[in-house]
Coordinates of N, CA and C and ligand atoms in Angstrom, one line a residue:
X10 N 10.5 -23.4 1.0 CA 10.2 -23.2 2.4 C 9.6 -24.4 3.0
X11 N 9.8 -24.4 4.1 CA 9.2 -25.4 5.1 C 7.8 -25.3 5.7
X12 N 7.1 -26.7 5.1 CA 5.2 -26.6 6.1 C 5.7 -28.1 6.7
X13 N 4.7 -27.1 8.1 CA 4.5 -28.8 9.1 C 3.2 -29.3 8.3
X14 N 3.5 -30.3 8.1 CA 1.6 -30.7 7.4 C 1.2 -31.7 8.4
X15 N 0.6 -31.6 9.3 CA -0.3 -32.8 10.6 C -1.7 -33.0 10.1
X16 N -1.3 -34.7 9.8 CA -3.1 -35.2 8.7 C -2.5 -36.7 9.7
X17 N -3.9 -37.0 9.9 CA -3.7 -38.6 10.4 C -4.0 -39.6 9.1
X18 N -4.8 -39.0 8.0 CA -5.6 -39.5 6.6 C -4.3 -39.4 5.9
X19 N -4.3 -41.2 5.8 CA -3.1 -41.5 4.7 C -3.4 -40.8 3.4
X20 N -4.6 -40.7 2.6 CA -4.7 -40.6 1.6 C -4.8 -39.0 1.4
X21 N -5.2 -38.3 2.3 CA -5.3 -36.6 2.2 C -3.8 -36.6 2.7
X22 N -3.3 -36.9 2.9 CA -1.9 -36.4 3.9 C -0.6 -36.7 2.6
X23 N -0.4 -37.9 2.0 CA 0.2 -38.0 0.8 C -0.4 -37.2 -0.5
X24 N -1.3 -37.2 -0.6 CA -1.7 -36.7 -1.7 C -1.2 -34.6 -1.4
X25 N -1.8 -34.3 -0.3 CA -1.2 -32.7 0.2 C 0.2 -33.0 0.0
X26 N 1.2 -34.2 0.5 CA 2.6 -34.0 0.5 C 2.9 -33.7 -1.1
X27 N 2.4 -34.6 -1.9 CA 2.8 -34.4 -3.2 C 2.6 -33.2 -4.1
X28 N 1.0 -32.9 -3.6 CA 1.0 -31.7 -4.4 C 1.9 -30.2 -4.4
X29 N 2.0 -30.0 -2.6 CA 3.0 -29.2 -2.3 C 4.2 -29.2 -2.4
X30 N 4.5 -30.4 -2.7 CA 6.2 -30.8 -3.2 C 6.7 -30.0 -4.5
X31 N 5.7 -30.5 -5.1 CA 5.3 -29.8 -6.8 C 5.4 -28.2 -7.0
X32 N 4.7 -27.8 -6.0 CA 4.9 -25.8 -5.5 C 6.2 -26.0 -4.8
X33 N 7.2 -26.9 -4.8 CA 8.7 -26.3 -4.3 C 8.1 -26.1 -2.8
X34 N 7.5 -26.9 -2.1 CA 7.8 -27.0 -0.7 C 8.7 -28.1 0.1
X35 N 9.0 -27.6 1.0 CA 10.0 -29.5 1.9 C 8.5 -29.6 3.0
X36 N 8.0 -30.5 3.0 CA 6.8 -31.0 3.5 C 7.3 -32.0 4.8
X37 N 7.4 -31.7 6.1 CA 7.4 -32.6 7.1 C 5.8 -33.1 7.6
X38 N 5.8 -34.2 7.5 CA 4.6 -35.2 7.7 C 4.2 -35.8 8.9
X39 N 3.5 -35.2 9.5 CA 3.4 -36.0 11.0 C 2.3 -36.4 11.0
X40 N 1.6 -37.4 11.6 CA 0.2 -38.4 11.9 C -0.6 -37.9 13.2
X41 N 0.2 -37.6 14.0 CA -0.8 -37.3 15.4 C 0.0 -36.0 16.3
X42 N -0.7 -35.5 17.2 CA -1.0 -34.8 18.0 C 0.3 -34.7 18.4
X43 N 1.2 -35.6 19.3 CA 2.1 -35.2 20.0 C 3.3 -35.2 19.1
X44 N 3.3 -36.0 17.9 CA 4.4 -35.7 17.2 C 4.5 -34.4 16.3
X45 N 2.9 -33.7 16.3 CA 2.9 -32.0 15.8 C 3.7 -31.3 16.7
X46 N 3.7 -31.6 17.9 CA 3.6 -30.8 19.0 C 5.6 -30.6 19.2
X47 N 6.6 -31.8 18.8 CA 7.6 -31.9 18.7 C 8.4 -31.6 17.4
X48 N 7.4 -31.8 16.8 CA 7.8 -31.1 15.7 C 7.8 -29.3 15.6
X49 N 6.8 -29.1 16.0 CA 6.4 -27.5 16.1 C 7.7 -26.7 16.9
X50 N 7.7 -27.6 17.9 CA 9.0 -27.0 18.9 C 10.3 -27.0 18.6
X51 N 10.8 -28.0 17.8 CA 11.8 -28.0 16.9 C 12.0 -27.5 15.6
X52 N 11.0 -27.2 15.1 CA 11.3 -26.8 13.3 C 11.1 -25.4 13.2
X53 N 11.5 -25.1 12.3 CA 11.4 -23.9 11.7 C 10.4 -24.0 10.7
X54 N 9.2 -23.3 10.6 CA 8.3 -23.8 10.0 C 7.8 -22.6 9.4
X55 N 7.3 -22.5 8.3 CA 7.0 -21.1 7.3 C 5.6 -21.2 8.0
X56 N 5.1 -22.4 7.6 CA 3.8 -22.4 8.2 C 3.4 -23.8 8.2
X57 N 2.3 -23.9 9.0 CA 1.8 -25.0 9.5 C 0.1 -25.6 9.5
X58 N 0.0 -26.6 8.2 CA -1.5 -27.1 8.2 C -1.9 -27.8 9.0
X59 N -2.7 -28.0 9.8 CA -3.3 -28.6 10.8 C -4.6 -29.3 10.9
X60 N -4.9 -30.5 10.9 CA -6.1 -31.0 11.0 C -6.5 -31.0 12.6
X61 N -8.0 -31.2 12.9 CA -8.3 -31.0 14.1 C -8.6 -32.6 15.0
X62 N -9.2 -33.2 14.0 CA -9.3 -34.7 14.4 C -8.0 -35.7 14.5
X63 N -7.2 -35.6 15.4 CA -5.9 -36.3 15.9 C -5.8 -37.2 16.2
X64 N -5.1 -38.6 16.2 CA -4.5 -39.3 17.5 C -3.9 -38.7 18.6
X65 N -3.9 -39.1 19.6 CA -2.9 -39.0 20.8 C -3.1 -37.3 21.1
X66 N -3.0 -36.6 20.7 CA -3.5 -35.4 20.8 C -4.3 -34.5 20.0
X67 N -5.3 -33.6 20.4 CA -6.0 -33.3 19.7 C -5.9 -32.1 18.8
X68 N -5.9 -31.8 17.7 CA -5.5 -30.5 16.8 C -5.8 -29.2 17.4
X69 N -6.7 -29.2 18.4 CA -7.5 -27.8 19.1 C -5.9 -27.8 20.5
X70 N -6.0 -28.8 20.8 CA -5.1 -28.7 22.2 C -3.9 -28.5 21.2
X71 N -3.3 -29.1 20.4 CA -2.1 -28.8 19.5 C -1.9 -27.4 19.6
X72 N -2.9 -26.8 19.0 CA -2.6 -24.9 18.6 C -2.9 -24.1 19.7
X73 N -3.6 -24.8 20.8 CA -4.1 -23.9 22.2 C -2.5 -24.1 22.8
X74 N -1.8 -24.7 23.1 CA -0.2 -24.9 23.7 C 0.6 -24.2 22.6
X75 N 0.2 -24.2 21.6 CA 1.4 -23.6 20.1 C 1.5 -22.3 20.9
X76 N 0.0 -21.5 20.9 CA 0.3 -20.4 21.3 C 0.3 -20.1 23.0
X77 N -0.3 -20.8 23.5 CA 0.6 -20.4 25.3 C 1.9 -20.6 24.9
X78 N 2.7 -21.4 24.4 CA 4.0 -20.7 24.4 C 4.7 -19.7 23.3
X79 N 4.2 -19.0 22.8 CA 4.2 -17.9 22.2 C 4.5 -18.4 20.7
X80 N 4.5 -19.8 20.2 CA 4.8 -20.2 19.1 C 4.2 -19.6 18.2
X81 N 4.9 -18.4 17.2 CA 3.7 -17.4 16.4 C 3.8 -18.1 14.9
X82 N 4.2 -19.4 14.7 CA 3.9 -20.2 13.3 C 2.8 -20.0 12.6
X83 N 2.8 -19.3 11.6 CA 1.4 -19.5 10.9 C 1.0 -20.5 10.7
X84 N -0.7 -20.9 11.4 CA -1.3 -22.3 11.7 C -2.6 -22.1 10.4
X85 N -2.7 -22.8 9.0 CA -3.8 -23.2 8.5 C -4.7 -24.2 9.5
X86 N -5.6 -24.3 10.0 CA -6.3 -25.4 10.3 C -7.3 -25.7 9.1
X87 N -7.1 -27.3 8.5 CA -7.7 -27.4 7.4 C -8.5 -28.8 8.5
X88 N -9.7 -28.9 8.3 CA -10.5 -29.9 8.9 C -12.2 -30.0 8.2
X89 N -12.6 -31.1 8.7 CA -14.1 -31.4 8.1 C -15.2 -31.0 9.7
X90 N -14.9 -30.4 10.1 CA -15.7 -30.1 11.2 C -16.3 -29.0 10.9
X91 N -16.7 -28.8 10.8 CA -18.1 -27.8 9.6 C -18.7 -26.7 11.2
X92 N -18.8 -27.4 12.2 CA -19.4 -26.5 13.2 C -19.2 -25.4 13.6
X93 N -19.8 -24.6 13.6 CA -19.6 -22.7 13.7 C -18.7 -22.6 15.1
X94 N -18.8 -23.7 16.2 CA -18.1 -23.8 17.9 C -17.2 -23.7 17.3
X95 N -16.6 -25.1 16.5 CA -15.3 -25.5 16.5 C -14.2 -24.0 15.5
X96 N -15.0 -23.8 14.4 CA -14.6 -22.5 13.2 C -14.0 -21.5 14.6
X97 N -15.3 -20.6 15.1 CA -14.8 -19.6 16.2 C -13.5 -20.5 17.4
X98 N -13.5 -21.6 17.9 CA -12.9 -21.9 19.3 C -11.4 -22.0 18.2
X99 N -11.3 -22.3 16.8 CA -9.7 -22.4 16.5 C -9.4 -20.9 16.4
X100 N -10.1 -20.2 16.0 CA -9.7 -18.9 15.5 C -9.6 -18.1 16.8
X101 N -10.3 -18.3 17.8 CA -10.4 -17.8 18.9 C -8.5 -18.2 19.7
X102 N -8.5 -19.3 19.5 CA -7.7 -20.0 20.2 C -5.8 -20.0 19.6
X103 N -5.9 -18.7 18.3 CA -4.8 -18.5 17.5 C -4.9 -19.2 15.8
X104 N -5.4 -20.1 15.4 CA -5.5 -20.2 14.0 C -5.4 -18.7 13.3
X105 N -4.3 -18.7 12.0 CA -4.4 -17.6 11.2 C -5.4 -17.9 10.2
X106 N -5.9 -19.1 10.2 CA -7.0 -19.1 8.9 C -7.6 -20.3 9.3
X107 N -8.5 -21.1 8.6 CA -9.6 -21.8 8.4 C -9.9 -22.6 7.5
X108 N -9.5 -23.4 6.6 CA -9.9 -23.9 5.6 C -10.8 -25.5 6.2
X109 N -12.4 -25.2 4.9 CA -12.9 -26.6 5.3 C -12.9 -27.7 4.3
X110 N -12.4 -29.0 4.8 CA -12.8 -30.2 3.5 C -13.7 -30.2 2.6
X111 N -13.8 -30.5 1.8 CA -12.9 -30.4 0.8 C -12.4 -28.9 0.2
X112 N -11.1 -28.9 0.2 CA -11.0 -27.4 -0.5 C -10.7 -27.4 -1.6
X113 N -10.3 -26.1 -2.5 CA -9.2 -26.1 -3.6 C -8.0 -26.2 -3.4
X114 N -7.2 -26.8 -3.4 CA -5.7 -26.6 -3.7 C -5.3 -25.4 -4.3
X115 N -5.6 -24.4 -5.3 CA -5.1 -23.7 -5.3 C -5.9 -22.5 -4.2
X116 N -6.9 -22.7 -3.5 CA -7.3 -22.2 -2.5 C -6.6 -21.6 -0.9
X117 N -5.9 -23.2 -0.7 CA -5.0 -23.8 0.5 C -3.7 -22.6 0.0
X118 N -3.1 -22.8 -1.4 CA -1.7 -22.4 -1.8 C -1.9 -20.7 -1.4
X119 N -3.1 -20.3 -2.1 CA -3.3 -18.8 -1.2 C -3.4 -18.3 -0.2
X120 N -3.8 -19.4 0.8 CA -4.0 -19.3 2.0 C -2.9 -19.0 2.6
X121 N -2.3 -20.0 2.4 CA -0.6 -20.1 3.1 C 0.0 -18.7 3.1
X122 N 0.4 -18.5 1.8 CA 0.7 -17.5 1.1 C 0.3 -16.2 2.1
X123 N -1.3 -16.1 1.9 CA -1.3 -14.9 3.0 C -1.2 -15.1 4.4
X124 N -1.3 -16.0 4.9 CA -0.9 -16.1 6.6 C 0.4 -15.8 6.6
X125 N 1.6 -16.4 6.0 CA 3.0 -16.2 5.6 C 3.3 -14.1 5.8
X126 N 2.5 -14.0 4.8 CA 2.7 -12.4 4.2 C 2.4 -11.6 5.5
X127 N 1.2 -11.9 6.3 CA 0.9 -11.2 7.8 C 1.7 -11.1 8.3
X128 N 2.1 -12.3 8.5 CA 3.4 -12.7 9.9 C 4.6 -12.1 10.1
X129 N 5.0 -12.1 8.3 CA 5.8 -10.9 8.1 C 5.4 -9.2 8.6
X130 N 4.3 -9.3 8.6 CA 4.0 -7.9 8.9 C 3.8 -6.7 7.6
X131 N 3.6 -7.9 6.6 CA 3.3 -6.8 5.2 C 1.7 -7.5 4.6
X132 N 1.0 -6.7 4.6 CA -0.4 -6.5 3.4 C 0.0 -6.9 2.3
X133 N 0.9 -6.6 1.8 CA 1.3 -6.9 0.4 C 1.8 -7.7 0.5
X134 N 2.1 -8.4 -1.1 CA 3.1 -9.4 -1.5 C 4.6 -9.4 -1.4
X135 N 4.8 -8.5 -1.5 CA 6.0 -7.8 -1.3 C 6.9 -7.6 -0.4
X136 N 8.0 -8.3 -0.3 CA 8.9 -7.8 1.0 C 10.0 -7.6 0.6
X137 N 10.7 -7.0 1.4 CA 12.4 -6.4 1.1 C 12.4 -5.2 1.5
X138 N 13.4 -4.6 0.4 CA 13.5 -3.2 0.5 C 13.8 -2.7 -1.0
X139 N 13.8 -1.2 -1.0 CA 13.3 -0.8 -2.3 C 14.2 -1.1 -3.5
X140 N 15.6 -1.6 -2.8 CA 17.2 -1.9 -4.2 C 16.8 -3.8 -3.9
X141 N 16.0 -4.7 -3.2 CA 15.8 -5.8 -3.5 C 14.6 -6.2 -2.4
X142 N 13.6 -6.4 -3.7 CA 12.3 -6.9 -3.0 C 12.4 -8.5 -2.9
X143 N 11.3 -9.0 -2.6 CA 10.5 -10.5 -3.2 C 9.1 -10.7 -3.2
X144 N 8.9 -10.8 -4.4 CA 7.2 -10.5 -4.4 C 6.7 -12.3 -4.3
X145 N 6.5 -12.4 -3.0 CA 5.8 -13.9 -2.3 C 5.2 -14.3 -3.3
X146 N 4.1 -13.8 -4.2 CA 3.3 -14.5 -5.1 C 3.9 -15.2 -6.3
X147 N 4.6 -14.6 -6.8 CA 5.5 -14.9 -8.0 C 6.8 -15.6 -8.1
X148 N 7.2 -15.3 -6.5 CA 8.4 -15.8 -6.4 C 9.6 -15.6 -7.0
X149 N 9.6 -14.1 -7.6 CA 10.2 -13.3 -8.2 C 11.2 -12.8 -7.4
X150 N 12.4 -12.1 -7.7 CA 13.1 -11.5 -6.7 C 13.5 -10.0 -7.9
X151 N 13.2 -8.9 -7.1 CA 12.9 -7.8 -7.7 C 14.5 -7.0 -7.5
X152 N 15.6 -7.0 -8.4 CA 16.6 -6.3 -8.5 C 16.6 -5.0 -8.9
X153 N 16.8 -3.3 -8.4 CA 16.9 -2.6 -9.1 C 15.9 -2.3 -10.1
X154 N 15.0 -3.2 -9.6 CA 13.7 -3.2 -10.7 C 13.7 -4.0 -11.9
X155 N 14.5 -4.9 -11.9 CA 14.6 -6.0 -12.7 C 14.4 -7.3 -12.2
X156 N 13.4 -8.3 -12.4 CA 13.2 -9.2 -11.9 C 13.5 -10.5 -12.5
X157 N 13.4 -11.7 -11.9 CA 14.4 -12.8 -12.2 C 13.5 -13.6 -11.0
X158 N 13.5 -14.9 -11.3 CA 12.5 -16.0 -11.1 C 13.7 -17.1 -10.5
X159 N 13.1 -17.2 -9.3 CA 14.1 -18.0 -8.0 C 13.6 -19.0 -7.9
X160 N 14.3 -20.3 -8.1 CA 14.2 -22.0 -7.6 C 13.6 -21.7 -5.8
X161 N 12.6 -22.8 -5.9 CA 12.1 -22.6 -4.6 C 12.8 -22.5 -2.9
X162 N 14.1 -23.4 -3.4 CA 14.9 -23.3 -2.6 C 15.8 -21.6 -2.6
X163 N 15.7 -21.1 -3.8 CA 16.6 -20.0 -3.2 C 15.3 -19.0 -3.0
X164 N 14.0 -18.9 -3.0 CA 13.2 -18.4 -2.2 C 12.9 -18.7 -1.4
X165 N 13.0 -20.0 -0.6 CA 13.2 -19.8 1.0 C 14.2 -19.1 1.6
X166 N 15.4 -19.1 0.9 CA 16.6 -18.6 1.5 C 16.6 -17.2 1.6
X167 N 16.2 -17.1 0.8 CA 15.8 -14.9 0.3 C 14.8 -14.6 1.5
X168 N 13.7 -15.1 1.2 CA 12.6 -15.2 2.2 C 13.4 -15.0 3.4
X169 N 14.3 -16.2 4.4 CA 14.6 -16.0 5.6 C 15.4 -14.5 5.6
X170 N 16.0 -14.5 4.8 CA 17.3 -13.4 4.9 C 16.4 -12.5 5.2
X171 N 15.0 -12.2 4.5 CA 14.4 -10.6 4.2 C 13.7 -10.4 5.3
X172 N 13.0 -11.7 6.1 CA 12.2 -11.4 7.1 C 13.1 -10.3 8.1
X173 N 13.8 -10.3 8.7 CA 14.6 -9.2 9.2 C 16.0 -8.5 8.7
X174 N 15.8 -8.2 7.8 CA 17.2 -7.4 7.1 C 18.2 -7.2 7.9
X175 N 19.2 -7.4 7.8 CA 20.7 -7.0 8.3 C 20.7 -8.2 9.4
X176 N 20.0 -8.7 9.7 CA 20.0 -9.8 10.6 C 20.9 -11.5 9.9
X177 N 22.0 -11.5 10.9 CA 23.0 -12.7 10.4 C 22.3 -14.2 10.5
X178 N 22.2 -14.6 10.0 CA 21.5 -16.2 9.7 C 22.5 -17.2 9.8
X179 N 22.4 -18.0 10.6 CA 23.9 -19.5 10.7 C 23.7 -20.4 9.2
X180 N 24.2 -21.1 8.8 CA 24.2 -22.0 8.0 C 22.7 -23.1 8.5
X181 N 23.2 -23.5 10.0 CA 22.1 -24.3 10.4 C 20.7 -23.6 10.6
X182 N 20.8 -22.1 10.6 CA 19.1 -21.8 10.9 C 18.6 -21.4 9.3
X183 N 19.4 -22.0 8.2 CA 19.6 -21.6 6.9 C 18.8 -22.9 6.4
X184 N 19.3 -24.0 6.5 CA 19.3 -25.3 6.6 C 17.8 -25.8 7.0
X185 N 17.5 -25.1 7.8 CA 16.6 -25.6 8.7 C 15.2 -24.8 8.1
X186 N 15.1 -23.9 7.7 CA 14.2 -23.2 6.5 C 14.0 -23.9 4.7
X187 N 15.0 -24.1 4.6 CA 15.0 -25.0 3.4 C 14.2 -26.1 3.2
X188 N 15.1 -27.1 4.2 CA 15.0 -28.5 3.3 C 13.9 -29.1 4.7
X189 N 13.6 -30.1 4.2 CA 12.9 -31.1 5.2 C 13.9 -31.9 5.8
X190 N 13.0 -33.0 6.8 CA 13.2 -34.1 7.2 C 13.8 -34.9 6.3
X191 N 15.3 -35.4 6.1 CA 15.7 -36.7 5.1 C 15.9 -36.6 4.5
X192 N 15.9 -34.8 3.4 CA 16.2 -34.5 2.8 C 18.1 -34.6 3.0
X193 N 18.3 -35.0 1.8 CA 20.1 -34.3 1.6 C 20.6 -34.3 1.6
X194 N 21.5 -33.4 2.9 CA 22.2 -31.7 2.3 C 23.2 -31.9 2.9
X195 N 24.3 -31.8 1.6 CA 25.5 -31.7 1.8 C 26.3 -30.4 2.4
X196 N 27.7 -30.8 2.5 CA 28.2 -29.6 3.7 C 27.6 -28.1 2.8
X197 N 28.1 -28.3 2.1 CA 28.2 -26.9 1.0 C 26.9 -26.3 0.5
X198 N 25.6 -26.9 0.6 CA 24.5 -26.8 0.0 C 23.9 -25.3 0.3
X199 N 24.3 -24.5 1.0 CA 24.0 -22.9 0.9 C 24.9 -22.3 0.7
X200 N 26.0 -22.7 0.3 CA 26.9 -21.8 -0.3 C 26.9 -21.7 -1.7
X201 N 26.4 -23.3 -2.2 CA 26.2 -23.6 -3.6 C 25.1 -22.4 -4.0
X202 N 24.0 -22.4 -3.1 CA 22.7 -22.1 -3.3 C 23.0 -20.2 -3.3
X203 N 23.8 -19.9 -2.6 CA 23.8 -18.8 -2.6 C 25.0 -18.0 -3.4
X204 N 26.2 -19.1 -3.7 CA 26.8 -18.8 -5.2 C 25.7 -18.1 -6.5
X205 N 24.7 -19.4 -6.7 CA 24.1 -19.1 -7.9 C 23.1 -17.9 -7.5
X206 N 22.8 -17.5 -6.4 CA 21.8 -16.5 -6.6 C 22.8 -15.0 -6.6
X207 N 23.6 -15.5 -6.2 CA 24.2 -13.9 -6.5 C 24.7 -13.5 -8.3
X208 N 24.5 -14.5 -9.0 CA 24.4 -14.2 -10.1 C 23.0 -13.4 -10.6
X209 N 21.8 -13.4 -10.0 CA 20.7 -12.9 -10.2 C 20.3 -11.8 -9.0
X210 N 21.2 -11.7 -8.3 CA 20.9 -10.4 -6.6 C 22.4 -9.5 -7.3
X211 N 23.2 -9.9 -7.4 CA 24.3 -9.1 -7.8 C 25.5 -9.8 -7.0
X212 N 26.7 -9.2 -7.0 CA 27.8 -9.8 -5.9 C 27.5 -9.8 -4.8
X213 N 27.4 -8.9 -4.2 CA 26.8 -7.9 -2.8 C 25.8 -8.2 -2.1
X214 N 24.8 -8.8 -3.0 CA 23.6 -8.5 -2.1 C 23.5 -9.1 -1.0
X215 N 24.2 -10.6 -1.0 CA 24.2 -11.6 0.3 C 25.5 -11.2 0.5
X216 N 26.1 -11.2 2.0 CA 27.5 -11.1 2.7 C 27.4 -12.4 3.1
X217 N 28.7 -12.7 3.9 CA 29.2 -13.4 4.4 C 29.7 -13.2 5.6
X218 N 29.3 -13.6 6.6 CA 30.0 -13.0 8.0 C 31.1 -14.3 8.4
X219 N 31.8 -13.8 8.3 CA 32.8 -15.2 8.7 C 32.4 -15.9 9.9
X220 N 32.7 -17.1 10.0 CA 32.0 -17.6 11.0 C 30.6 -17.9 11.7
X221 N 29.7 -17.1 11.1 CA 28.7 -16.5 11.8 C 27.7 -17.1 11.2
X222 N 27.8 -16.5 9.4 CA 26.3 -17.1 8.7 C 26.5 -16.0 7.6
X223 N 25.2 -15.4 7.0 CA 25.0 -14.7 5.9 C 24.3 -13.6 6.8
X224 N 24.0 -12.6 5.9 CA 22.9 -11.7 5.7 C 22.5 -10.8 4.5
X225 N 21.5 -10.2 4.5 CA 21.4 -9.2 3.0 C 22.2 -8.4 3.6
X226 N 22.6 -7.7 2.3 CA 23.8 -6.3 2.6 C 23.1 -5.2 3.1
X227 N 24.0 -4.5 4.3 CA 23.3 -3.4 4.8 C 22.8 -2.6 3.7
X228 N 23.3 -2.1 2.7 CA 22.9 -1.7 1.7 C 21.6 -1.4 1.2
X229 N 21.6 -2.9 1.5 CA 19.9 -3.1 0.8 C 19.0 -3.7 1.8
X230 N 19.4 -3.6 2.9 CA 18.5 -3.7 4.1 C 18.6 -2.4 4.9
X231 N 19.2 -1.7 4.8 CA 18.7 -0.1 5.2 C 18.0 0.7 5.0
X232 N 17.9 0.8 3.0 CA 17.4 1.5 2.4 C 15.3 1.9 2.8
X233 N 15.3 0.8 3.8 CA 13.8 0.2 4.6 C 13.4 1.8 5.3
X234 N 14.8 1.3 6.1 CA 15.2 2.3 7.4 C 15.2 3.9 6.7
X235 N 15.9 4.0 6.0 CA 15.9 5.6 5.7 C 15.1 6.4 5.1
Ligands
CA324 CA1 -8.2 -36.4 11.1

């Protein structure tokens, strides 16, 4: 899956790209304010870490515009501003969470994790439907009640497909969930990606809409509905 990570601190900003690389993320890296702000508007972003102390624009104005324009990206703001103003004015102002300098890393990785799971609109770890879940924490993909352990890349993919079931996805809004900036990706790289997961979803589970894109199979995106 894709995080915008906005750090102006070379040394916190590489060191966050690497570790998250490591948890199977594509990490887009911006330094200041206005290039969060074009970035935000163009990416497709799972979610988004945010520092408050910016160049050129400021992290508070960054997420106060995210959300006047209805941008509902899940926003960590991770910063050293310790002041109870600033904690309430981000949270007030749309932040789904709060983290302060210094944190845990495996702290931040939960964090994510649940702002992600909200957005979806589930409490639980768990999304899908009852013939194919994905349990977010594990990164499991739950067949028939048989489970099987997904490359990070084919849990973004799953991920996009499940957030709205039966819903057709293009190759480029497929693409654009995946991989980062610079990464890549050859013509075929979700078909590749979605060949091998149908060895662990079954034949069926992903369709093909000619032309169009993919989706989960009504099948197992109905089963929600009924
Ligand atoms: Ca800063």
């Amino acid at each position: 899956m894709r995080v915008l990570l906005v750090e102006d601190d070379e040394m916190i900003g590489a060191s966050l790209r690497d570790a998250l690389g490591t948890q199977g993320w594509s990490v887009d890296w911006v330094r200041d304010g206005l290039l969060a702000q074009s970035a935000l508007a163009d990416g497709d972003y799972a979610c988004v870490l945010l520092d408050l102390g910016l160049p050129k624009r400021d992290g508070v104005e960054v997420l106060r515009r995210a959300r006047e324009g209805k941008d509902a990206t899940p926003i960590v703001v991770l910063t050293a501003r310790d002041g109870l103003e600033d904690r309430i004015g981000g949270l007030d102002l749309g932040a789904d969470d709060y983290l302060l300098k210094p944190y845990e890393f495996r702290e931040l990785l939960a964090r994510m994790r649940a702002v992600i799971r909200r957005r979806d609109g589930s409490a639980h770890s768990v999304i899908g439907a009852p013939g194919l879940q994905l349990d977010l924490t594990t990164r499991e993909v739950v067949v028939e009640g048989e489970r099987s352990q997904l490359s990070a890349r084919e849990f973004a993919l799953l991920h996009a497909l499940l957030e709205r079931p039966g819903a057709i996805l293009s190759r480029e809004q497929l693409e654009n969930r995946i991989y980062g900036w610079g990464e890549e990706v050859s013509s075929n790289a979700v078909d590749v990606l979605i060949h091998g997961m149908r060895r662990k979803l079954g034949p069926d589970a992903i369709r093909n809409v000619r032309g169009l894109g993919w989706r989960v199979a009504p099948s197992a995106a109905g089963a929600r509905a009924e």
